[in-house]
PDB file of C-alpha atoms in Angstrom:
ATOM      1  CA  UNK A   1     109.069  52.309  31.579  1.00 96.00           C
ATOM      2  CA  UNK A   2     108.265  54.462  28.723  1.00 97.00           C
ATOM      3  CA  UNK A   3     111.599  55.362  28.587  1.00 97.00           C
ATOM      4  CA  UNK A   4     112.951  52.232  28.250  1.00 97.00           C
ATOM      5  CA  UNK A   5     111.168  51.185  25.549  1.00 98.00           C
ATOM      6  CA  UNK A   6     111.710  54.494  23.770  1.00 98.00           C
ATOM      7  CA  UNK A   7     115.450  53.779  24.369  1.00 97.00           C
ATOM      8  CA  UNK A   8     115.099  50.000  22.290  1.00 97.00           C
ATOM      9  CA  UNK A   9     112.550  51.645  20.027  1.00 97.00           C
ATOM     10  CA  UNK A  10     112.443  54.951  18.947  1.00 97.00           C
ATOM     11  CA  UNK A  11     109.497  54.700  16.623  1.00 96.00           C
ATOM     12  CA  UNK A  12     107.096  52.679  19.302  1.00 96.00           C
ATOM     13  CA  UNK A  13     103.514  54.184  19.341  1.00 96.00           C
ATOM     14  CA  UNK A  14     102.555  53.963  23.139  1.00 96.00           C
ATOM     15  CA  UNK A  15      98.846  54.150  24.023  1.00 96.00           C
ATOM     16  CA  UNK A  16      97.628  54.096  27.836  1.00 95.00           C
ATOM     17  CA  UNK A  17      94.429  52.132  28.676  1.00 94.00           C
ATOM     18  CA  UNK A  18      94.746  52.965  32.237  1.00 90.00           C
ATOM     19  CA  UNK A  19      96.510  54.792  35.029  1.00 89.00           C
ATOM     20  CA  UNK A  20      93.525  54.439  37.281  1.00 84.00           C
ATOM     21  CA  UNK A  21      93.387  50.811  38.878  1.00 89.00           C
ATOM     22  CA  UNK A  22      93.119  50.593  42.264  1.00 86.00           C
ATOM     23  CA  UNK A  23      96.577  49.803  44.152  1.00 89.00           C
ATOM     24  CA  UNK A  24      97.545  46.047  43.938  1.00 91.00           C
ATOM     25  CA  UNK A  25      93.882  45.006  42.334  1.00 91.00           C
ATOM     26  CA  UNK A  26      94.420  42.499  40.124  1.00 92.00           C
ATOM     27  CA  UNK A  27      90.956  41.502  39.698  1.00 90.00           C
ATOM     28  CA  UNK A  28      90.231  45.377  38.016  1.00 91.00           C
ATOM     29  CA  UNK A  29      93.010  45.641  35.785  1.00 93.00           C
ATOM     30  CA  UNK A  30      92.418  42.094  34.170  1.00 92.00           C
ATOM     31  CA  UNK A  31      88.938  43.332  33.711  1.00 91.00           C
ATOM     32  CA  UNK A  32      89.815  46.671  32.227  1.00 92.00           C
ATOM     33  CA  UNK A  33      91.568  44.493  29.722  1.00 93.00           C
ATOM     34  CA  UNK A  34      89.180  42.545  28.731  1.00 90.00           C
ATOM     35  CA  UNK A  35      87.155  45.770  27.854  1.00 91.00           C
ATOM     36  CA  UNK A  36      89.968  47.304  25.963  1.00 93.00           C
ATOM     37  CA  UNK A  37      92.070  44.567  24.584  1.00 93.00           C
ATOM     38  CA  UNK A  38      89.834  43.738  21.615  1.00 92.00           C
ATOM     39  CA  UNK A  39      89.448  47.016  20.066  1.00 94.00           C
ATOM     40  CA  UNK A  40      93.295  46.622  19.506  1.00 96.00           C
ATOM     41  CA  UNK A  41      94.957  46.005  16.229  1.00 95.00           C
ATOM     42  CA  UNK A  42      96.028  42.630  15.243  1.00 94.00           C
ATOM     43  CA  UNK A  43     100.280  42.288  16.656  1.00 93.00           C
ATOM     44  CA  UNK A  44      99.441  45.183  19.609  1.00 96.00           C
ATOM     45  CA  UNK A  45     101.918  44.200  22.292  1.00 98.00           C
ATOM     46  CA  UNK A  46     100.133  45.397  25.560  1.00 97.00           C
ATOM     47  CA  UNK A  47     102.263  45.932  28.764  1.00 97.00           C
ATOM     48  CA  UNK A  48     100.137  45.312  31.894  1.00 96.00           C
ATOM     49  CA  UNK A  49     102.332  45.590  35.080  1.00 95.00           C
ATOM     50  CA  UNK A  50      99.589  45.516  38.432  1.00 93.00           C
ATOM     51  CA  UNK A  51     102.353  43.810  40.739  1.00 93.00           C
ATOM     52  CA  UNK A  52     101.621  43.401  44.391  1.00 93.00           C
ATOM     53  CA  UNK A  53     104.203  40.566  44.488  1.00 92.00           C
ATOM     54  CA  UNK A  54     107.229  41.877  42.506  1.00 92.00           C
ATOM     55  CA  UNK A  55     110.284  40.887  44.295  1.00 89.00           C
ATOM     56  CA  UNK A  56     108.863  37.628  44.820  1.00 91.00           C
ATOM     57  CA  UNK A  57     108.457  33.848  43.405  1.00 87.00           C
ATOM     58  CA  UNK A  58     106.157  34.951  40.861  1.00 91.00           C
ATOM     59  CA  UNK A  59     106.945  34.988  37.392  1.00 94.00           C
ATOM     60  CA  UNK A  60     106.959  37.440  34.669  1.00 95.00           C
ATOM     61  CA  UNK A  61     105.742  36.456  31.743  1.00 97.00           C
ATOM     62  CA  UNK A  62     105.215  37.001  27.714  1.00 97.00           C
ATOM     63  CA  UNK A  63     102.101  35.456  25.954  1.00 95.00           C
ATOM     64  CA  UNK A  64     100.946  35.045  22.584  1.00 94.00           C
ATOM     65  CA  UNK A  65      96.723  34.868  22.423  1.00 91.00           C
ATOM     66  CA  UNK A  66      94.972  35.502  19.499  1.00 85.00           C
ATOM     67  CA  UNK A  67      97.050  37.338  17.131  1.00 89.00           C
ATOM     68  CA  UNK A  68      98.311  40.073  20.256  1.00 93.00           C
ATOM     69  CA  UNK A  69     101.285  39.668  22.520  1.00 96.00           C
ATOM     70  CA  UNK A  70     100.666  40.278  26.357  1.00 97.00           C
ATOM     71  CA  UNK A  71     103.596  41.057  29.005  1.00 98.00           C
ATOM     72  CA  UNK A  72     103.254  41.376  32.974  1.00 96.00           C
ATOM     73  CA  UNK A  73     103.384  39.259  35.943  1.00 96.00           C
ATOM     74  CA  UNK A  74     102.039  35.722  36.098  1.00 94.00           C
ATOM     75  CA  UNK A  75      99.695  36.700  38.451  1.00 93.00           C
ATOM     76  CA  UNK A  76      96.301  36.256  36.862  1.00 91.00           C
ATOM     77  CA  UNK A  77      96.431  39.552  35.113  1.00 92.00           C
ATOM     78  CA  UNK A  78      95.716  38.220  31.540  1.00 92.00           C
ATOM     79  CA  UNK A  79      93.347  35.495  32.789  1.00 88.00           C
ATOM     80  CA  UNK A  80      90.421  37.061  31.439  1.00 88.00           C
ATOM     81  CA  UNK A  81      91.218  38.433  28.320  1.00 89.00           C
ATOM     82  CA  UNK A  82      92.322  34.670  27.505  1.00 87.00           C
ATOM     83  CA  UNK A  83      89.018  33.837  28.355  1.00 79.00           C
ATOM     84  CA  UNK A  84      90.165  30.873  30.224  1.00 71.00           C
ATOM     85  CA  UNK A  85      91.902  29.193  27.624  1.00 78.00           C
ATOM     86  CA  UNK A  86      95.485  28.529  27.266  1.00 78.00           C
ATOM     87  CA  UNK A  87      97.754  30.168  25.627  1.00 80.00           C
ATOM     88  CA  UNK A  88      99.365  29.650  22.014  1.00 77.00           C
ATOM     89  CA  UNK A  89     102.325  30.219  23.294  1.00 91.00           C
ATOM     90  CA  UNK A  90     104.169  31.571  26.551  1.00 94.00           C
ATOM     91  CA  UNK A  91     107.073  32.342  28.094  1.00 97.00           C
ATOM     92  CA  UNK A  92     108.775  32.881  31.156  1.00 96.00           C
ATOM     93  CA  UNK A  93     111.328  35.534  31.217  1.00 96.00           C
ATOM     94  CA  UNK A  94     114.156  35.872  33.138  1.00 93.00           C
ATOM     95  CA  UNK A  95     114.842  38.272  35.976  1.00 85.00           C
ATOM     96  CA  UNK A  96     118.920  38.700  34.969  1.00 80.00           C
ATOM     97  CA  UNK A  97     119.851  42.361  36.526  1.00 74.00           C
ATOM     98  CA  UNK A  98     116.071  43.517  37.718  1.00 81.00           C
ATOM     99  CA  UNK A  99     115.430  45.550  40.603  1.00 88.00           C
ATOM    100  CA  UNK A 100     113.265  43.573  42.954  1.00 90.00           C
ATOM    101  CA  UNK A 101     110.317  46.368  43.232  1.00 93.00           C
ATOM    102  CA  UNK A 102     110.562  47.485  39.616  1.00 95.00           C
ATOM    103  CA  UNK A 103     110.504  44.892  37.144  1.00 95.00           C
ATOM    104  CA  UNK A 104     107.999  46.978  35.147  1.00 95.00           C
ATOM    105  CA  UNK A 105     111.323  49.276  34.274  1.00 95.00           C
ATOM    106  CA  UNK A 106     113.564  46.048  34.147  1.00 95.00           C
ATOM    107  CA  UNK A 107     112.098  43.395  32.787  1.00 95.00           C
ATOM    108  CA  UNK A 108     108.473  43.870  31.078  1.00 97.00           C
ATOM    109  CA  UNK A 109     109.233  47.033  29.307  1.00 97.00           C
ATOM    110  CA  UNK A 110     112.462  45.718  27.594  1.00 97.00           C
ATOM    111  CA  UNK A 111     110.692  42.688  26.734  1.00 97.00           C
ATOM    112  CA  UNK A 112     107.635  44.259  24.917  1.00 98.00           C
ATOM    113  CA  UNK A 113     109.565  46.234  23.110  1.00 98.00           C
ATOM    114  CA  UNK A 114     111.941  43.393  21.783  1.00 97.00           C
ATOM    115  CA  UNK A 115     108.421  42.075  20.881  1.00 97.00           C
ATOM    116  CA  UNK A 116     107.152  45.244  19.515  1.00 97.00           C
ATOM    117  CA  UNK A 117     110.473  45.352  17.344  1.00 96.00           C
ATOM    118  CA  UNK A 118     109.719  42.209  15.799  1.00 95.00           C
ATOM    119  CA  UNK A 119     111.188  39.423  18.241  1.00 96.00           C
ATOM    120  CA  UNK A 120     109.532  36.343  18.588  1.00 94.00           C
ATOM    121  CA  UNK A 121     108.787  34.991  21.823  1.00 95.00           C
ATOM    122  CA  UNK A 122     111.573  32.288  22.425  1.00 95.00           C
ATOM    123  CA  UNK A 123     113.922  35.704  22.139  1.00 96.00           C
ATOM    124  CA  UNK A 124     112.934  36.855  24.942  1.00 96.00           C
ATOM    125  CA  UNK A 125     111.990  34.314  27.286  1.00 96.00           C
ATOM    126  CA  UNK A 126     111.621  30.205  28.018  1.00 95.00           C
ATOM    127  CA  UNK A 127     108.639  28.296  27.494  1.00 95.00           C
ATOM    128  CA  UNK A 128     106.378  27.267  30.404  1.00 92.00           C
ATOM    129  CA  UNK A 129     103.426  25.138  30.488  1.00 88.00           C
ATOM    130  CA  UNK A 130     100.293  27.357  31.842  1.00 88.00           C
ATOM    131  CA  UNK A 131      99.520  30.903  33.514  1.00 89.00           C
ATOM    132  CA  UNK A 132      98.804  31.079  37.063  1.00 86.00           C
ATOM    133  CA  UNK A 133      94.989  31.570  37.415  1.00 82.00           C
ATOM    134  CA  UNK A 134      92.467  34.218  38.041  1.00 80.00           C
ATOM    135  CA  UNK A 135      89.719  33.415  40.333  1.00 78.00           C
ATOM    136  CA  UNK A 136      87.434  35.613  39.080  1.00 77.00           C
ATOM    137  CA  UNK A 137      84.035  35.459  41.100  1.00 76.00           C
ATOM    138  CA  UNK A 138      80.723  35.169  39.233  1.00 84.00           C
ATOM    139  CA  UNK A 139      77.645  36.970  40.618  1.00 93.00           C
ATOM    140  CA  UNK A 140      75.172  34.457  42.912  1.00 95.00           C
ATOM    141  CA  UNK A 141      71.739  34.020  41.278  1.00 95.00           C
ATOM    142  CA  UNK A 142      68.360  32.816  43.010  1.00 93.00           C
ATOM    143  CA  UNK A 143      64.697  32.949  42.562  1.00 90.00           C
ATOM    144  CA  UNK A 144      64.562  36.420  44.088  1.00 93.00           C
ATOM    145  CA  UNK A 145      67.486  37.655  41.817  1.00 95.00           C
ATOM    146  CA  UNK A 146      71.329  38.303  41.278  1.00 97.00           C
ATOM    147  CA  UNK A 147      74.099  39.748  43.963  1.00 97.00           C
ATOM    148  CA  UNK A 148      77.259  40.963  42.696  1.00 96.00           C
ATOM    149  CA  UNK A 149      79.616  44.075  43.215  1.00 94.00           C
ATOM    150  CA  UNK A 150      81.298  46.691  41.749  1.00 95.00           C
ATOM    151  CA  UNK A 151      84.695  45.906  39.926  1.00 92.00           C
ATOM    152  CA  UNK A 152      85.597  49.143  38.153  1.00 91.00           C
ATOM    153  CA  UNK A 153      84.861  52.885  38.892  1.00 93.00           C
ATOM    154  CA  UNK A 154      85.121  55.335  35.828  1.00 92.00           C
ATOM    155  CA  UNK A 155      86.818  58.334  35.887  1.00 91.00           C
ATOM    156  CA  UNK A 156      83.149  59.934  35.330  1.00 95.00           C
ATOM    157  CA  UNK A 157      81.754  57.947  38.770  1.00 96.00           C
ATOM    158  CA  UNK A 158      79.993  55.197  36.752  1.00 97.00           C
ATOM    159  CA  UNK A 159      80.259  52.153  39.017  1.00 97.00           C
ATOM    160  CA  UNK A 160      81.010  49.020  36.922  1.00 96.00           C
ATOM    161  CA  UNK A 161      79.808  45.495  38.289  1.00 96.00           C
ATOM    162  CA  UNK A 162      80.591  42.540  37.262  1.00 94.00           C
ATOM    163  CA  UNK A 163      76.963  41.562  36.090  1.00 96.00           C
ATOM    164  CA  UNK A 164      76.481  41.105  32.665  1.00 94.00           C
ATOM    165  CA  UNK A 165      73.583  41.601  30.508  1.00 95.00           C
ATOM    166  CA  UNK A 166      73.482  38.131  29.711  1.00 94.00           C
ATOM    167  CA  UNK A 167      72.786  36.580  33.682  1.00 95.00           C
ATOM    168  CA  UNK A 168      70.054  39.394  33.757  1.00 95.00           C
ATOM    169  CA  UNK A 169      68.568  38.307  30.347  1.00 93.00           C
ATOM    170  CA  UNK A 170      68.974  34.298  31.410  1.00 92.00           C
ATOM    171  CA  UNK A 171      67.462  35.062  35.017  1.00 93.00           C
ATOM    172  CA  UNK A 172      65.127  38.214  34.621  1.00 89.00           C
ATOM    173  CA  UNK A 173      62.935  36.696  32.463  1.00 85.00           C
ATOM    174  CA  UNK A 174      61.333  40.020  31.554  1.00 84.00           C
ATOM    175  CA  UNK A 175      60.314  40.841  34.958  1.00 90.00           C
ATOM    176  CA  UNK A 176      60.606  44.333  36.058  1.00 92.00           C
ATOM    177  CA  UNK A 177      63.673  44.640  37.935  1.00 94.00           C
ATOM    178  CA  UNK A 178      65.074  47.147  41.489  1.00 96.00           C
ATOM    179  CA  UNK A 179      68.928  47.751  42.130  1.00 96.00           C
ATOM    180  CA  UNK A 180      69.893  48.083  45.965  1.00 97.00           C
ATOM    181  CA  UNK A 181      73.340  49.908  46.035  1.00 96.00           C
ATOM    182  CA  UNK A 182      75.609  52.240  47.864  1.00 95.00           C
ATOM    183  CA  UNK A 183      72.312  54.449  49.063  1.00 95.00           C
ATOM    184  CA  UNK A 184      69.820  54.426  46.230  1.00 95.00           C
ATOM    185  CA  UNK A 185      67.076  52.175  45.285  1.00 96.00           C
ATOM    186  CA  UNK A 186      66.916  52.209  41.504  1.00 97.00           C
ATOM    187  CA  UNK A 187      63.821  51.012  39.600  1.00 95.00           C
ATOM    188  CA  UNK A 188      64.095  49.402  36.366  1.00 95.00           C
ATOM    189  CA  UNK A 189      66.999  49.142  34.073  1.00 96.00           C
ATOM    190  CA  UNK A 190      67.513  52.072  31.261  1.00 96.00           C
ATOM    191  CA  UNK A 191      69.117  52.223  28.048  1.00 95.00           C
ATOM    192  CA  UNK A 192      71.410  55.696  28.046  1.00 97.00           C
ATOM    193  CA  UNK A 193      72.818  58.186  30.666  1.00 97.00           C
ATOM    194  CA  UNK A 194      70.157  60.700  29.832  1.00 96.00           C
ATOM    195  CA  UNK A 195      66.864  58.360  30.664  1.00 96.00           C
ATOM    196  CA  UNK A 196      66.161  59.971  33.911  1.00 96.00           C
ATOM    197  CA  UNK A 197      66.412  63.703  34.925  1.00 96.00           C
ATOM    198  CA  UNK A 198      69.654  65.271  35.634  1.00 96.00           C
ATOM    199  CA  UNK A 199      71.329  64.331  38.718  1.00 96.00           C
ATOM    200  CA  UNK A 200      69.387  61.682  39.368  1.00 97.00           C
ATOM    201  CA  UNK A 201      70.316  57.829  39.652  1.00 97.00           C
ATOM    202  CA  UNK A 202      69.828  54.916  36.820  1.00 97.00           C
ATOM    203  CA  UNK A 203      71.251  51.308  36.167  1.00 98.00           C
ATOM    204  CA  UNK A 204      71.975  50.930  32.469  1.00 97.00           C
ATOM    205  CA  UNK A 205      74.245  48.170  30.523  1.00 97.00           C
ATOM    206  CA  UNK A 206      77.584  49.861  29.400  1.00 95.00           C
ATOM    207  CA  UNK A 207      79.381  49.411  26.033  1.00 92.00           C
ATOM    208  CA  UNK A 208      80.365  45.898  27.562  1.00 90.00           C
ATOM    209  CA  UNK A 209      77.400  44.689  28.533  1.00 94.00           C
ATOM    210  CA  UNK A 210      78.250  45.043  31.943  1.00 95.00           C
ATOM    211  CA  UNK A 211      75.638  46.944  34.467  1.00 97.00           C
ATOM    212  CA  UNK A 212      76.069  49.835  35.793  1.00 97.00           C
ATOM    213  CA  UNK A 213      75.225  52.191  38.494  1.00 98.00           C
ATOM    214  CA  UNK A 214      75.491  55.655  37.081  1.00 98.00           C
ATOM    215  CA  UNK A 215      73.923  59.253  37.768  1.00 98.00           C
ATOM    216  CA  UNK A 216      72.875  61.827  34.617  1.00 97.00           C
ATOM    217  CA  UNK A 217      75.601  64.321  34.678  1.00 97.00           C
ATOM    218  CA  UNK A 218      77.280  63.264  37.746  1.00 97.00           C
ATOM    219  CA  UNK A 219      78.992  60.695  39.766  1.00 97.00           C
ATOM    220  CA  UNK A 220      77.309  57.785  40.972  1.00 97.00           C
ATOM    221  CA  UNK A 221      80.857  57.075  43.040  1.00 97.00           C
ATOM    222  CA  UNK A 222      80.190  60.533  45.090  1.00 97.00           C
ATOM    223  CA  UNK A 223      76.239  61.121  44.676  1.00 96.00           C
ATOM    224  CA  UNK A 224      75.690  57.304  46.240  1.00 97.00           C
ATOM    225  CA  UNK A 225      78.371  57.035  48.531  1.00 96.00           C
ATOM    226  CA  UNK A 226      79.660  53.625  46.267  1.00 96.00           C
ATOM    227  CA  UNK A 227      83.017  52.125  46.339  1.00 93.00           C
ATOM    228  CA  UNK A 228      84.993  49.943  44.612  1.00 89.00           C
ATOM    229  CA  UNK A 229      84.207  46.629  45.736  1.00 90.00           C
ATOM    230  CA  UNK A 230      80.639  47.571  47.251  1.00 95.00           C
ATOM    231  CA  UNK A 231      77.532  44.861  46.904  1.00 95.00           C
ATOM    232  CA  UNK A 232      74.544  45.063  44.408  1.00 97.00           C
ATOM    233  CA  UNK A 233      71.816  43.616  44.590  1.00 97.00           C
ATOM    234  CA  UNK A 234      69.020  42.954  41.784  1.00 97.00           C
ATOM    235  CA  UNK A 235      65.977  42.397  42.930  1.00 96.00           C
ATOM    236  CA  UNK A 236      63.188  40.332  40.633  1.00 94.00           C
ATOM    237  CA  UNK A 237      59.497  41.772  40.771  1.00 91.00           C
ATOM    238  CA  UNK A 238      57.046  39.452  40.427  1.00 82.00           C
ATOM    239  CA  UNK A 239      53.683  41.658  39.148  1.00 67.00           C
ATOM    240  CA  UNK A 240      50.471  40.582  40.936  1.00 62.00           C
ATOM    241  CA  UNK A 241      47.785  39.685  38.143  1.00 52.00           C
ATOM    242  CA  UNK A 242      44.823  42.414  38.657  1.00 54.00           C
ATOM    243  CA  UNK A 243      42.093  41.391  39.877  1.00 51.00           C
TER     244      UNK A 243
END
């Protein structure tokens, strides 16, 4: 893919958010870009191929959002960064002369880097209506407190879920809080990597806002036996008044 594009455009400046998604998981890869996307320059064209259905009916597409240019499959991989709004603009683009298990190679890459080289989006593709959607699951919340599950493991072991700062901060109510997940029970919630003794296990918020299950110098992934995809559950403490 890289060089294809390098072959259109010689001067492109590549940058790689990610080689580490799981195999076929949408879900991960639309949520890596919603933690990377904004820290991008205004006109960034980002190329996002997680395809478990290339080959198929689905589309390939090029979108226009906020001053940035997305290409991939219309499979919900840009749902998130859109943050469930349309579109300003979109196109489908055709599959003329692809490869039906590489349209990374044949189709996306040529098409960012028309984009990259200043094409506008009706150069490269047809309009379309709407993206296909993500159905991206929130965390459950009760009395007792919030269930959710890991969406992203670092390359350092931090396990990633998908609950935010803001559910805990709605639902918490400043009650102390205890994580159940992989095979630790965690007490409270700290603020950096280094608030409990090395080797030991801590839930913090991330630079998203996003907690986390994490271990001081080393890997929550190994140390806790977690995996991508594995429950969490925070639990609300209710403190007895003394007597």
């Amino acid at each position: 893919m890289k060089g294809v594009i390098l072959s259109l455009l010689p001067d492109a400046r590549m940058v790689d958010i990610s080689h580490e998604v799981a195999p076929f998981d949408v879900m991960e890869a639309a949520f890596i870009m919603l933690q990377a996307v904004p820290h991008f320059p205004e006109n960034s064209v980002h190329l996002a191929v997680i395809d478990p259905g290339v080959g198929s009916a689905r589309r390939g597409v090029a979108v226009a959002h906020g001053e940035q240019m997305f290409v991939g499959p219309d499979n919900g991989l840009f749902s998130l960064v859109l943050e469930g709004k349309s579109p300003l603009h979109l196109v489908e683009l055709p599959l003329t002369a692809a490869s039906t298990t590489f349209h990374g190679r044949d189709i996306f890459a040529p098409a960012a880097a028309r984009l990259a080289g200043g094409s506008q989006l009706l150069d490269v593709g047809n309009p379309v209506d709407a993206l296909s959607p993500l159905r991206w699951a929130v965390p459950s919340v009760d009395a007792s407190g919030i269930r959710g599950w890991v969406v992203h493991i670092d390359r350092f072991g931090n396990c990633i879920t998908n609950i935010s700062r803001t559910i805990v901060d709605q639902h918490c109510q400043s009650r102390p809080v205890k994580g159940y997940v992989g095979t630790a029970i965690i007490a409270g919630i700290c603020h950096t990597y280094i608030s409990v003794e090395k080797g030991e296990p801590l839930l913090l918020f991330g630079s998203d806002d996003y907690l986390e299950a994490a271990v001081c110098c080393g890997s929550a992934e190994v140390l806790l036996d977690i995996r991508h995809g594995a429950p969490i559950n925070i639990v609300f403490i209710d403190e007895k008044p003394e007597a």
